[in-house]
Coordinates of C-alpha atoms in Angstrom, one line a residue:
Chain A
M1 CA -11.8 -31.3 -75.3
R2 CA -9.2 -29.0 -73.5
M3 CA -6.8 -30.5 -70.8
P4 CA -6.4 -28.8 -67.8
A5 CA -4.1 -26.2 -67.8
T6 CA -2.1 -27.8 -65.2
A7 CA -1.9 -30.8 -67.0
S8 CA 0.0 -28.7 -69.7
L9 CA 3.0 -27.4 -68.0
L10 CA 6.3 -28.6 -68.9
P11 CA 9.7 -28.3 -67.2
A12 CA 11.5 -25.2 -66.9
G13 CA 13.8 -24.6 -70.1
L14 CA 11.5 -27.3 -72.4
R15 CA 8.5 -26.0 -74.5
D16 CA 6.6 -26.7 -77.5
M17 CA 7.4 -25.6 -81.2
L18 CA 4.3 -24.4 -83.0
A19 CA 3.9 -24.3 -86.6
A20 CA 5.7 -21.0 -88.1
E21 CA 9.0 -22.2 -85.6
S22 CA 9.4 -25.6 -86.4
R23 CA 9.2 -24.9 -90.0
Q24 CA 11.4 -22.1 -89.7
E25 CA 13.5 -24.9 -87.5
A26 CA 13.2 -27.7 -89.8
R27 CA 13.8 -25.8 -92.8
A28 CA 17.3 -24.0 -91.5
V29 CA 18.4 -27.7 -90.5
W30 CA 17.7 -28.8 -94.6
Q31 CA 19.5 -25.8 -96.0
I32 CA 22.4 -26.0 -93.8
L33 CA 22.7 -29.7 -94.2
C34 CA 22.3 -29.8 -97.9
L35 CA 25.3 -27.0 -97.8
M36 CA 27.7 -29.4 -95.8
Q37 CA 27.2 -32.4 -98.1
A38 CA 27.0 -30.4 -101.2
N39 CA 30.9 -29.5 -99.5
G40 CA 31.8 -33.0 -99.4
Y41 CA 30.8 -33.4 -95.5
E42 CA 28.8 -36.5 -95.1
L43 CA 26.0 -37.0 -92.8
V44 CA 25.8 -39.2 -89.4
K45 CA 24.3 -39.6 -86.9
P46 CA 25.1 -41.3 -83.5
P47 CA 22.6 -42.2 -81.0
L48 CA 20.6 -39.7 -78.2
L49 CA 22.4 -42.1 -75.3
E50 CA 25.4 -43.5 -74.7
F51 CA 27.0 -45.1 -72.0
E52 CA 28.6 -42.6 -69.6
D53 CA 31.9 -44.1 -69.4
T54 CA 32.6 -43.9 -73.6
L55 CA 30.2 -40.2 -74.1
L56 CA 31.6 -37.9 -70.8
S57 CA 35.5 -39.3 -71.9
G58 CA 38.1 -37.2 -73.3
S59 CA 36.6 -34.2 -75.3
G60 CA 33.4 -34.9 -73.4
Q61 CA 34.9 -34.3 -69.8
S62 CA 34.2 -30.8 -69.3
L63 CA 30.2 -31.9 -70.7
A64 CA 29.7 -34.5 -67.2
R65 CA 28.5 -31.6 -65.0
H66 CA 25.6 -30.7 -68.3
S67 CA 24.8 -34.3 -69.1
F68 CA 21.7 -36.3 -67.6
R69 CA 22.3 -39.8 -66.3
L70 CA 20.1 -42.8 -66.7
M71 CA 20.7 -46.3 -65.6
D72 CA 20.6 -49.4 -68.3
S73 CA 18.4 -52.1 -67.2
L74 CA 19.8 -54.3 -69.5
S75 CA 23.8 -53.7 -68.8
Q76 CA 23.4 -52.0 -65.7
Q77 CA 26.1 -49.7 -66.4
M78 CA 25.4 -45.8 -66.4
M79 CA 23.8 -44.1 -69.5
A80 CA 24.3 -40.4 -70.2
L81 CA 22.3 -38.1 -72.6
R82 CA 23.7 -36.2 -75.0
A83 CA 24.8 -32.5 -74.3
D84 CA 26.6 -31.6 -77.3
M85 CA 27.2 -34.3 -80.4
T86 CA 31.3 -33.0 -80.8
P87 CA 32.3 -36.2 -79.0
Q88 CA 30.2 -38.4 -80.3
I89 CA 31.2 -37.4 -83.5
A90 CA 35.2 -37.7 -82.7
R91 CA 34.5 -41.3 -81.5
V92 CA 32.9 -42.4 -84.5
A93 CA 35.8 -40.9 -86.4
R94 CA 38.1 -42.9 -84.1
S95 CA 36.0 -46.6 -84.4
R96 CA 34.1 -46.7 -87.2
L97 CA 35.8 -44.7 -89.5
A98 CA 39.2 -45.5 -88.2
N99 CA 40.2 -46.4 -91.4
A100 CA 38.2 -43.8 -93.6
P101 CA 41.0 -41.5 -95.4
R102 CA 41.7 -38.4 -94.0
P103 CA 41.0 -35.6 -93.6
L104 CA 37.6 -37.1 -92.8
R105 CA 34.9 -34.7 -93.0
L106 CA 31.4 -35.3 -91.2
A107 CA 28.3 -33.3 -90.7
Y108 CA 25.3 -33.9 -88.5
A109 CA 22.0 -32.2 -86.5
G110 CA 20.5 -33.6 -83.6
E111 CA 18.5 -32.9 -80.4
V112 CA 21.1 -32.2 -77.3
V113 CA 20.0 -31.9 -73.8
R114 CA 21.4 -30.6 -71.0
I115 CA 20.7 -30.6 -67.3
S116 CA 20.5 -26.5 -66.7
G117 CA 20.3 -23.6 -68.8
T118 CA 21.9 -20.2 -68.5
Q119 CA 19.9 -16.9 -67.3
L120 CA 20.8 -15.6 -70.6
R121 CA 20.2 -18.9 -72.3
P122 CA 17.2 -20.8 -70.5
E123 CA 16.5 -23.2 -73.2
R124 CA 17.7 -27.1 -71.7
Q125 CA 17.0 -28.3 -75.6
S126 CA 18.1 -27.6 -78.8
C127 CA 19.2 -28.8 -82.1
Q128 CA 22.3 -28.8 -82.7
I129 CA 23.8 -28.3 -86.4
G130 CA 27.5 -29.0 -87.1
C131 CA 30.5 -29.9 -89.2
E132 CA 33.6 -31.6 -88.0
L133 CA 36.7 -31.8 -90.4
I134 CA 39.2 -34.2 -88.4
G135 CA 42.9 -34.7 -89.5
S136 CA 44.5 -31.8 -90.4
D137 CA 45.9 -29.6 -88.5
S138 CA 46.5 -27.1 -91.8
I139 CA 45.5 -23.3 -91.5
H140 CA 43.2 -24.3 -94.7
A141 CA 41.1 -26.2 -92.3
D142 CA 40.8 -23.8 -90.0
A143 CA 40.0 -21.3 -92.8
E144 CA 37.3 -24.0 -94.4
I145 CA 35.4 -24.5 -91.5
I146 CA 34.9 -20.8 -90.5
L147 CA 33.8 -19.9 -94.2
L148 CA 31.5 -22.7 -94.3
A149 CA 29.8 -21.8 -90.8
V150 CA 29.3 -18.0 -92.1
E151 CA 28.0 -19.4 -95.4
A152 CA 26.1 -22.0 -92.9
L153 CA 24.3 -18.9 -91.5
R154 CA 24.0 -16.7 -94.7
T155 CA 22.4 -19.5 -96.7
I156 CA 19.8 -19.3 -93.5
G157 CA 19.2 -15.9 -93.9
V158 CA 20.8 -14.6 -90.9
R159 CA 22.2 -11.2 -91.4
G160 CA 25.1 -9.1 -90.2
V161 CA 27.1 -12.0 -88.9
S162 CA 30.8 -11.2 -88.1
V163 CA 33.4 -13.5 -86.4
D164 CA 35.2 -13.5 -83.5
L165 CA 38.3 -15.0 -83.9
N166 CA 39.6 -16.5 -80.5
T167 CA 42.9 -18.3 -78.9
P168 CA 41.6 -19.8 -76.0
T169 CA 45.0 -21.8 -74.4
L170 CA 47.0 -18.8 -75.1
V171 CA 46.7 -17.0 -71.8
L172 CA 46.4 -20.5 -69.8
S173 CA 49.7 -21.4 -71.8
L174 CA 51.5 -18.2 -71.3
L175 CA 50.7 -17.9 -67.3
Q176 CA 52.1 -21.5 -67.3
S177 CA 55.0 -20.9 -69.1
Y178 CA 55.6 -18.5 -65.9
D179 CA 55.1 -20.6 -63.3
Y180 CA 51.5 -20.0 -62.2
S181 CA 49.9 -23.6 -60.7
Q182 CA 47.4 -24.9 -62.8
A183 CA 44.6 -24.0 -60.5
D184 CA 45.9 -20.3 -59.9
A185 CA 46.4 -20.2 -63.6
D186 CA 42.9 -20.7 -64.1
E187 CA 41.5 -18.5 -62.0
L188 CA 43.3 -15.4 -63.5
A189 CA 42.5 -16.4 -66.7
A190 CA 39.1 -16.3 -65.7
A191 CA 39.6 -12.7 -64.2
V192 CA 41.2 -11.7 -67.8
E193 CA 38.8 -13.0 -69.8
R194 CA 36.3 -10.7 -68.0
R195 CA 38.8 -7.9 -68.6
H196 CA 38.8 -7.6 -64.6
L197 CA 42.5 -5.6 -65.1
T198 CA 42.6 -4.6 -61.4
R199 CA 43.1 -8.6 -60.8
V200 CA 46.0 -9.2 -63.7
Q201 CA 47.9 -6.0 -62.6
R202 CA 48.1 -7.2 -59.2
L203 CA 50.0 -10.3 -60.9
G204 CA 52.9 -7.7 -61.6
G205 CA 55.7 -8.2 -63.4
E206 CA 56.7 -9.3 -67.1
V207 CA 53.6 -11.0 -67.5
S208 CA 50.8 -9.1 -66.7
A209 CA 52.3 -6.5 -69.5
I210 CA 52.0 -9.3 -71.8
I211 CA 48.5 -10.0 -70.7
D212 CA 47.8 -6.3 -70.6
Q213 CA 48.3 -6.2 -74.3
L214 CA 46.6 -9.1 -75.2
I215 CA 43.7 -7.7 -73.8
A216 CA 44.1 -4.3 -75.6
C217 CA 44.6 -6.2 -78.6
S218 CA 40.9 -7.0 -78.8
G219 CA 38.4 -6.0 -81.5
S220 CA 38.1 -5.0 -85.3
V221 CA 40.9 -7.3 -86.7
N222 CA 42.6 -4.5 -89.0
T223 CA 43.8 -2.9 -86.1
A224 CA 44.2 -5.7 -83.5
L225 CA 46.2 -8.1 -85.5
P226 CA 49.1 -5.5 -86.6
S227 CA 49.1 -4.9 -82.5
L228 CA 49.0 -8.3 -81.6
L229 CA 52.0 -9.2 -83.6
A230 CA 54.0 -6.9 -82.3
I231 CA 54.0 -8.0 -78.7
G232 CA 57.0 -9.7 -77.2
L233 CA 55.7 -13.3 -76.6
P234 CA 57.2 -16.2 -75.5
P235 CA 58.2 -18.7 -78.7
A236 CA 55.0 -21.2 -78.0
Q237 CA 52.7 -18.5 -77.9
R238 CA 54.2 -16.5 -80.6
T239 CA 53.2 -19.5 -82.6
Q240 CA 49.1 -19.4 -82.0
V241 CA 49.0 -15.9 -82.7
E242 CA 51.2 -16.5 -86.1
H243 CA 48.9 -19.1 -86.8
L244 CA 46.1 -16.9 -86.2
A245 CA 47.4 -14.2 -88.6
A246 CA 47.8 -16.4 -91.4
V247 CA 44.3 -17.9 -91.5
V248 CA 43.1 -14.5 -91.1
N249 CA 44.6 -13.4 -94.2
L250 CA 42.8 -16.8 -95.6
L251 CA 39.5 -15.3 -94.6
K252 CA 40.0 -11.9 -95.7
T253 CA 41.3 -13.1 -99.4
A254 CA 38.1 -15.6 -99.4
M255 CA 35.2 -12.9 -97.8
P256 CA 36.3 -9.5 -98.0
D257 CA 32.7 -8.2 -97.0
L258 CA 33.3 -10.7 -93.7
L259 CA 33.5 -8.2 -90.6
L260 CA 36.3 -10.1 -88.4
T261 CA 37.1 -9.2 -84.9
I262 CA 40.1 -10.9 -82.8
D263 CA 40.4 -11.5 -79.0
C264 CA 43.1 -13.7 -77.5
V265 CA 41.5 -14.1 -73.8
E266 CA 38.6 -15.1 -74.4
R267 CA 38.0 -18.8 -73.0
R268 CA 34.0 -19.2 -71.9
G269 CA 32.6 -22.3 -73.7
F270 CA 36.0 -23.4 -75.2
E271 CA 36.4 -26.0 -72.4
Y272 CA 38.0 -28.8 -74.8
Q273 CA 39.5 -26.5 -77.9
T274 CA 43.1 -27.1 -78.4
G275 CA 43.8 -24.2 -80.1
L276 CA 42.3 -21.2 -82.9
S277 CA 38.5 -21.0 -81.9
F278 CA 36.2 -18.7 -83.4
T279 CA 32.6 -17.4 -82.1
L280 CA 29.8 -16.6 -84.5
F281 CA 27.4 -13.5 -84.5
A282 CA 24.4 -11.9 -85.7
E283 CA 23.3 -8.6 -84.8
T284 CA 20.9 -10.0 -82.0
G285 CA 23.5 -12.3 -80.5
E286 CA 25.8 -15.8 -80.4
A287 CA 24.8 -17.6 -83.3
G288 CA 27.1 -20.6 -83.1
R289 CA 30.7 -21.5 -82.2
G290 CA 33.9 -23.9 -83.2
G291 CA 37.8 -24.5 -83.1
R292 CA 39.9 -26.8 -82.7
Y293 CA 40.0 -29.7 -80.5
L294 CA 41.3 -33.3 -80.2
A295 CA 39.9 -36.7 -81.6
G296 CA 41.6 -38.9 -80.4
N297 CA 45.0 -38.1 -81.5
E298 CA 43.7 -36.7 -84.8
A299 CA 44.1 -32.2 -84.9
A300 CA 40.9 -31.7 -86.0
T301 CA 38.3 -28.6 -86.1
G302 CA 34.6 -28.0 -86.1
F303 CA 31.4 -25.5 -85.7
T304 CA 28.2 -25.9 -84.3
L305 CA 25.0 -24.1 -84.2
T306 CA 22.6 -24.2 -82.1
T307 CA 18.7 -23.3 -83.8
D308 CA 17.4 -21.6 -80.2
N309 CA 20.0 -19.0 -80.9
L310 CA 18.6 -18.9 -84.7
V311 CA 14.9 -19.3 -84.5
G312 CA 13.3 -16.2 -83.9
V313 CA 16.2 -14.2 -85.7
L314 CA 15.5 -15.5 -88.8
D315 CA 12.3 -14.0 -91.3
T316 CA 9.3 -15.9 -90.8
D317 CA 8.5 -17.3 -94.4
A318 CA 4.5 -16.2 -95.5
P319 CA 3.1 -19.6 -94.9
Q320 CA 1.9 -21.2 -98.4
E321 CA -1.9 -21.2 -99.4
K322 CA -4.2 -23.7 -98.9
V323 CA -6.5 -25.7 -100.8
Y324 CA -9.8 -27.0 -99.7
L325 CA -10.4 -30.2 -101.7
P326 CA -13.9 -31.7 -101.6
G327 CA -14.6 -35.4 -101.2
G328 CA -13.5 -37.7 -104.4
T329 CA -11.0 -35.1 -105.8
L330 CA -8.5 -37.7 -108.2
P331 CA -4.7 -37.8 -106.0
A332 CA -3.6 -36.5 -109.5
I333 CA -5.5 -32.7 -108.8
R334 CA -3.8 -32.9 -105.7
A335 CA -0.3 -33.5 -106.8
S336 CA -0.4 -31.2 -109.7
L337 CA -2.0 -28.6 -107.3
Q338 CA 1.2 -29.3 -104.9
G339 CA 3.9 -29.0 -107.5
R340 CA 1.9 -25.3 -108.4
G341 CA 2.8 -24.4 -104.6
Y342 CA 0.0 -25.1 -102.9
V343 CA -1.0 -27.1 -99.6
T344 CA -4.1 -29.3 -99.8
V345 CA -6.0 -29.9 -97.2
Q346 CA -8.3 -33.3 -98.0
A347 CA -11.9 -33.0 -97.1
L348 CA -13.0 -36.2 -94.8
E349 CA -16.6 -35.3 -94.9
D350 CA -18.5 -35.5 -98.5
N351 CA -21.9 -34.2 -96.5
L352 CA -20.4 -30.7 -95.6
P353 CA -20.5 -27.0 -97.2
A354 CA -17.3 -27.0 -99.2
G355 CA -16.9 -23.1 -99.1
S356 CA -17.6 -22.8 -94.9
E357 CA -15.6 -25.7 -94.2
A358 CA -12.4 -24.4 -96.2
A359 CA -12.5 -21.1 -94.4
R360 CA -13.2 -23.0 -90.9
L361 CA -9.7 -24.7 -91.4
G362 CA -8.0 -21.3 -92.9
C363 CA -7.9 -22.2 -96.7
R364 CA -8.3 -19.8 -99.1
Y365 CA -9.6 -21.7 -101.8
T366 CA -11.8 -24.6 -102.8
W367 CA -11.7 -26.8 -105.8
D368 CA -14.6 -26.5 -107.9
G369 CA -14.2 -29.7 -110.0
S370 CA -11.8 -27.7 -112.7
D371 CA -10.2 -24.7 -110.6
I372 CA -9.7 -23.5 -107.7
I373 CA -12.3 -20.5 -107.0
P374 CA -11.3 -18.1 -103.2
V375 CA -13.5 -18.8 -100.7
E376 CA -15.9 -15.4 -99.4
D377 CA -15.0 -14.0 -96.6
Chain B
M1 CA 22.8 3.0 -77.5
I2 CA 22.2 3.0 -73.9
V3 CA 24.5 3.4 -70.8
A4 CA 22.8 2.2 -67.5
V5 CA 24.1 4.1 -64.4
P6 CA 23.1 3.0 -61.0
T7 CA 20.6 5.2 -58.6
G8 CA 22.2 6.4 -55.4
R9 CA 25.3 7.5 -54.0
I10 CA 27.5 6.3 -56.7
L11 CA 25.7 8.2 -59.1
K12 CA 27.0 11.7 -57.1
E13 CA 30.6 10.7 -57.5
L14 CA 29.8 9.2 -60.9
R15 CA 28.6 12.3 -62.5
P16 CA 32.3 13.9 -63.2
F17 CA 33.1 10.9 -65.6
L18 CA 29.9 11.2 -67.3
E19 CA 30.8 14.3 -68.1
R20 CA 34.5 14.0 -68.8
A21 CA 33.3 11.0 -70.9
G22 CA 31.4 13.6 -73.3
I23 CA 27.5 12.2 -71.9
R24 CA 25.5 15.1 -71.5
P25 CA 22.4 13.8 -69.9
E26 CA 19.6 16.4 -70.2
A27 CA 18.1 18.5 -67.4
E28 CA 16.0 16.4 -65.8
F29 CA 18.4 13.5 -65.3
D30 CA 20.0 15.7 -62.4
D31 CA 17.0 16.1 -60.7
E32 CA 16.1 13.8 -58.3
N33 CA 12.7 13.8 -57.8
S34 CA 12.2 13.2 -61.5
R35 CA 9.9 9.9 -62.2
A36 CA 11.3 9.4 -65.6
L37 CA 14.2 6.3 -65.8
R38 CA 15.4 6.9 -69.4
F39 CA 17.1 10.2 -70.3
S40 CA 18.2 11.6 -73.7
T41 CA 21.6 13.2 -73.8
L42 CA 23.6 15.7 -76.1
T43 CA 24.7 13.1 -78.2
P44 CA 22.4 11.5 -81.1
G45 CA 21.9 7.8 -80.5
L46 CA 23.3 8.3 -77.1
D47 CA 20.1 7.2 -74.1
I48 CA 21.1 7.1 -70.3
I49 CA 19.1 4.9 -67.9
R50 CA 18.8 5.1 -64.1
V51 CA 18.4 1.8 -62.3
R52 CA 18.7 -0.3 -58.9
P53 CA 22.6 -0.7 -58.4
F54 CA 21.9 -4.1 -58.4
D55 CA 20.3 -4.2 -61.6
V56 CA 22.8 -2.5 -63.9
P57 CA 24.5 -5.6 -64.8
T58 CA 21.5 -7.9 -65.5
F59 CA 20.3 -5.2 -68.2
V60 CA 23.5 -5.0 -69.5
A61 CA 23.7 -9.0 -69.9
F62 CA 21.0 -8.9 -71.8
G63 CA 22.2 -6.4 -74.1
A64 CA 19.1 -3.9 -72.9
A65 CA 22.0 -1.4 -72.2
E66 CA 25.0 -2.1 -73.7
L67 CA 27.2 0.3 -71.2
G68 CA 26.7 0.6 -67.5
I69 CA 28.6 1.3 -64.5
A70 CA 28.3 -1.2 -61.6
G71 CA 30.0 -2.2 -58.4
Y72 CA 32.6 -5.4 -58.3
D73 CA 30.4 -6.8 -55.5
V74 CA 27.0 -6.8 -58.1
L75 CA 29.8 -8.0 -60.5
A76 CA 30.5 -11.2 -58.5
E77 CA 27.3 -11.9 -57.0
F78 CA 26.0 -12.5 -60.6
D79 CA 29.2 -13.5 -62.3
Y80 CA 27.4 -12.8 -65.9
P81 CA 29.4 -14.2 -68.6
D82 CA 28.4 -12.1 -71.1
V83 CA 29.4 -8.9 -69.0
Y84 CA 33.1 -7.4 -69.6
A85 CA 34.3 -5.1 -66.7
P86 CA 37.2 -3.4 -68.8
L87 CA 37.4 -0.6 -66.1
D88 CA 37.9 0.1 -62.6
L89 CA 36.9 3.6 -62.5
N90 CA 38.1 3.6 -58.7
I91 CA 34.9 5.0 -56.9
G92 CA 32.4 3.8 -54.6
K93 CA 35.0 2.0 -52.9
C94 CA 34.9 -0.2 -50.1
R95 CA 34.9 -3.7 -49.0
L96 CA 32.9 -6.8 -48.6
S97 CA 33.2 -8.2 -45.4
V98 CA 32.5 -11.0 -42.9
A99 CA 31.1 -9.8 -39.8
E100 CA 29.9 -11.1 -36.4
P101 CA 29.2 -9.8 -32.4
A102 CA 31.9 -8.1 -30.6
D103 CA 31.3 -10.8 -27.7
M104 CA 31.6 -13.6 -29.8
V105 CA 34.8 -13.1 -31.5
A106 CA 37.4 -14.3 -28.2
G107 CA 35.5 -17.6 -28.2
D108 CA 35.0 -18.1 -32.0
D109 CA 37.4 -20.7 -33.8
P110 CA 37.0 -20.2 -37.7
A111 CA 38.9 -23.7 -38.0
R112 CA 35.9 -25.7 -36.2
W113 CA 33.4 -24.3 -38.6
S114 CA 31.4 -27.0 -41.0
H115 CA 28.4 -25.1 -41.4
V116 CA 27.2 -21.3 -40.8
R117 CA 24.4 -19.4 -41.1
V118 CA 25.0 -15.8 -42.6
A119 CA 22.6 -13.4 -43.3
T120 CA 23.2 -11.0 -46.4
K121 CA 22.3 -9.5 -49.8
Y122 CA 25.2 -11.7 -51.6
P123 CA 24.1 -15.4 -51.0
S124 CA 25.9 -16.5 -54.1
I125 CA 29.7 -14.6 -53.3
T126 CA 28.9 -15.8 -49.6
R127 CA 28.4 -19.3 -50.8
R128 CA 31.1 -19.8 -52.7
H129 CA 33.4 -18.3 -50.4
F130 CA 33.0 -20.3 -47.5
A131 CA 32.5 -23.6 -50.0
K132 CA 36.3 -22.9 -50.9
R133 CA 37.3 -23.4 -47.3
G134 CA 35.3 -26.2 -47.1
V135 CA 32.3 -24.6 -44.8
Q136 CA 28.9 -25.0 -46.3
A137 CA 26.7 -21.5 -46.2
E138 CA 23.3 -21.5 -45.2
C139 CA 22.5 -18.0 -46.5
I140 CA 19.6 -15.7 -45.4
K141 CA 18.9 -13.4 -48.0
L142 CA 18.2 -9.7 -46.5
N143 CA 18.0 -6.7 -49.1
G144 CA 19.1 -4.1 -46.3
A145 CA 19.3 -3.8 -42.5
M146 CA 22.1 -6.8 -42.4
E147 CA 23.6 -5.4 -38.8
L148 CA 19.9 -6.5 -37.4
A149 CA 20.1 -10.0 -38.2
P150 CA 23.2 -11.1 -35.1
S151 CA 21.7 -9.2 -32.3
L152 CA 18.0 -10.4 -33.6
G153 CA 18.7 -14.2 -33.7
L154 CA 18.1 -14.3 -37.2
S155 CA 22.3 -15.5 -37.7
Q156 CA 25.1 -15.1 -35.8
R157 CA 27.3 -13.8 -38.7
I158 CA 26.6 -11.6 -41.8
V159 CA 28.5 -10.9 -45.1
D160 CA 27.9 -7.1 -45.8
L161 CA 29.5 -3.7 -47.5
V162 CA 31.7 -1.8 -45.0
S163 CA 33.2 1.5 -45.5
S164 CA 33.8 3.1 -42.5
G165 CA 32.9 0.2 -40.1
A166 CA 30.7 2.9 -38.2
T167 CA 27.7 0.9 -38.5
L168 CA 29.0 -2.5 -37.7
K169 CA 30.3 -0.4 -34.7
A170 CA 27.2 0.9 -33.4
N171 CA 25.4 -2.3 -33.8
G172 CA 28.2 -4.3 -31.7
L173 CA 30.0 -6.2 -34.7
V174 CA 33.3 -6.7 -35.8
E175 CA 34.8 -7.4 -39.4
I176 CA 36.4 -10.5 -39.1
E177 CA 37.3 -11.5 -42.6
R178 CA 37.6 -9.4 -45.8
V179 CA 36.2 -11.4 -49.1
M180 CA 36.9 -8.7 -51.2
D181 CA 37.5 -5.4 -52.3
V182 CA 34.7 -3.6 -54.1
S183 CA 34.8 -0.6 -56.4
S184 CA 32.7 0.5 -59.3
R185 CA 33.6 -0.6 -63.0
L186 CA 32.9 0.4 -66.8
I187 CA 30.8 -2.9 -67.9
V188 CA 30.2 -3.8 -71.0
N189 CA 28.0 -6.4 -73.0
R190 CA 29.6 -9.0 -74.8
V191 CA 27.3 -8.9 -77.8
A192 CA 27.8 -5.2 -78.4
L193 CA 31.9 -5.1 -77.7
K194 CA 32.3 -7.8 -80.4
T195 CA 29.5 -6.7 -83.2
R196 CA 29.9 -3.1 -83.2
P197 CA 33.7 -3.2 -81.7
A198 CA 34.8 0.3 -83.0
E199 CA 32.0 2.4 -81.5
L200 CA 32.4 0.3 -78.3
S201 CA 36.0 0.5 -78.0
D202 CA 35.4 4.2 -78.3
W203 CA 33.3 4.5 -75.5
V204 CA 35.9 2.8 -73.2
R205 CA 38.6 4.5 -74.1
R206 CA 36.7 7.8 -73.5
F207 CA 35.8 6.8 -69.9
E208 CA 39.2 5.7 -69.5
E209 CA 40.9 9.3 -70.2
A210 CA 38.2 10.4 -68.2
S211 CA 39.1 8.1 -65.3
E212 CA 43.0 9.5 -65.9
A213 CA 42.5 12.8 -66.0
L214 CA 40.0 12.9 -62.5
A215 CA 43.0 11.1 -60.7
V216 CA 45.2 13.3 -61.0

C-alpha cells in the first residue's frame, strides 16, 4: 500500500500539511476573513495566474524576480504565478471596480508561490491573507488598517502582538535631497538599515548627523517619538515624521495596551511602499506587514499576513471527539450528534464489530441506537 | 537571553569589552580546555555561548542568540537581513583582499578579465565583488590554508583576510586589491530588538559605553 519513499519527495520549500496544521490554518483564515467582512471589507478573489505584463507591472515590478513564469499556449504570451496578491487587488480596484465609490475596502485570502525562500523562511508556498483600503491618504486610514491587522492577529490567538512603525522612503528621499545618485542612495540606505554605522559616518557632514539621529530614534514609541520630532529634518521628511506622529496618537487612543515601536530606517520588504509602513510582530517572530503604496495613482494602504509565519505560533485546538455510527443510523441522528459538537464517522460495512472498528478509526464513542457509549480500550 | 561570542583570537580582545559591559561569565568560560559550550553569567537570565566565528551570525539570525559579536567579513558573507550590526567594536581589525603570485603581477591586466577562478572562504562576497565590475568569479570554497592554492595550481588568485601580510609574503603572494575593511561588530537579532526594545537597547548602550571607555 505504501508508495516508495523517494516517490513522495517534494521540491524544496514545499510540503504537505496534515490534519492539525491544516485545520489551524483554515480556521485562522476563516476567522480573519469574517473580521474583515464585518468591518466593511468586501471579499475578492483574483486568479492564480495572470499575464506577466500585467502582474509584474507597476507595484508588481519588485516581484519580477520572485515569480514563476509559464507559457500560455493559447495566447502565446508569458504568464506569471502570483508571488503576492496585493498588486492584483490594486489592479482589480483600477479596472473592474474603477467606478466603485472610494474609499474602497477589499479583503482576500489565497495561495502565493515564490521562486525561492530565504534561509530564515524557506517556504515557497504560503497562504496570504490581507486587506486593502484604497483611495484615501488620511491618517485615519493608516490607523484603521494597523488596528485591524492587530485585531486579526489577536482574533486567531496570537499573543504578544507588537507593531513596528516604519518610514521606508525617509532615508532614501533624504539622501536624494543631498544629491546622492539613485544607486549610491540605495546602497547607503541598505547600510543604514543594517545599522552599519561606520558606513554612515564615512558620509560625513550634515546628512550623516541626521541619519545618526534617525538610527538612534528607534525603539519604544514613548522614548523614540519625542526625539524623532526634535530632529532638524528638511520639510519633505518632516512631513513624513509628522504623519507618523499623528497616526501614533490615533493608535494609542484606540489601543492603549498595544506595544508600538518605531524604526525610521527600516526598508526591507517594503519595495513598493510609498509612505508609512509597519511590521507586525508576535513574540516568536514576524507575523505580517503592510503600509502605504500607490494603486495606480490612488493612495492606498493595506496589510498582509502569511500563514506560514502563524501556524505553529497558534495554540493547537483539541480535536473534536469522534463517534462511530453503525450502518443504518438515520441522518437525523447524525445531524443531532454533529450539532452537539461531535464528529461522526459512518460505518461502510454492516458486518464489522462496532467496538473494535471504532477504536481502530480513532473514535472514542459508538452509537447503540439510543445514545453514545464509550468505547472500551 | 543569550550572547554568542566567537572562539579563537577575537575572544581575547573581546574579553575586556564583556567585562566593561557587565557580562561576567562563570570561571569555566576562561578555561580554554573546557568542553562546555554554554556558560552562565553573574547576570540572572543571561547566558553566553562560545561558537565558531562563522556561526555567530547564524545563531543570531535565527534568534537562537539575541546578541553576538561577529567580524564584518562573516556578516557580509551571510548578509542575513535579520541581523543588525549597530556597533563597531574596533577590534579584530584586518582587511579582506585579493592576492596573486608575485611573479604574475607584472603581466596581469585586470581590465581584461571576464572570468577568474578564486580560492576563498568567502564565495558570496567574492562573487559580488567581481560581479560589480563585470567579472564572473568561479569560487573554490576552502576553509583554511588559502595561501597554498596558487602554488599548487588550485587557483591563481585567492581572496582572504590579511592583517600584517606576513603569511602572503611567506607564500610568494602579493595583495593586489582590497575588498573590504574588517572589524568586529556587536550584532543583534531583529525580532528581539523590536519585541523587547528596552532590554536590547540597554545592552547595546552598555557595549557602546564599554567601547568608548576602552578606546581612550
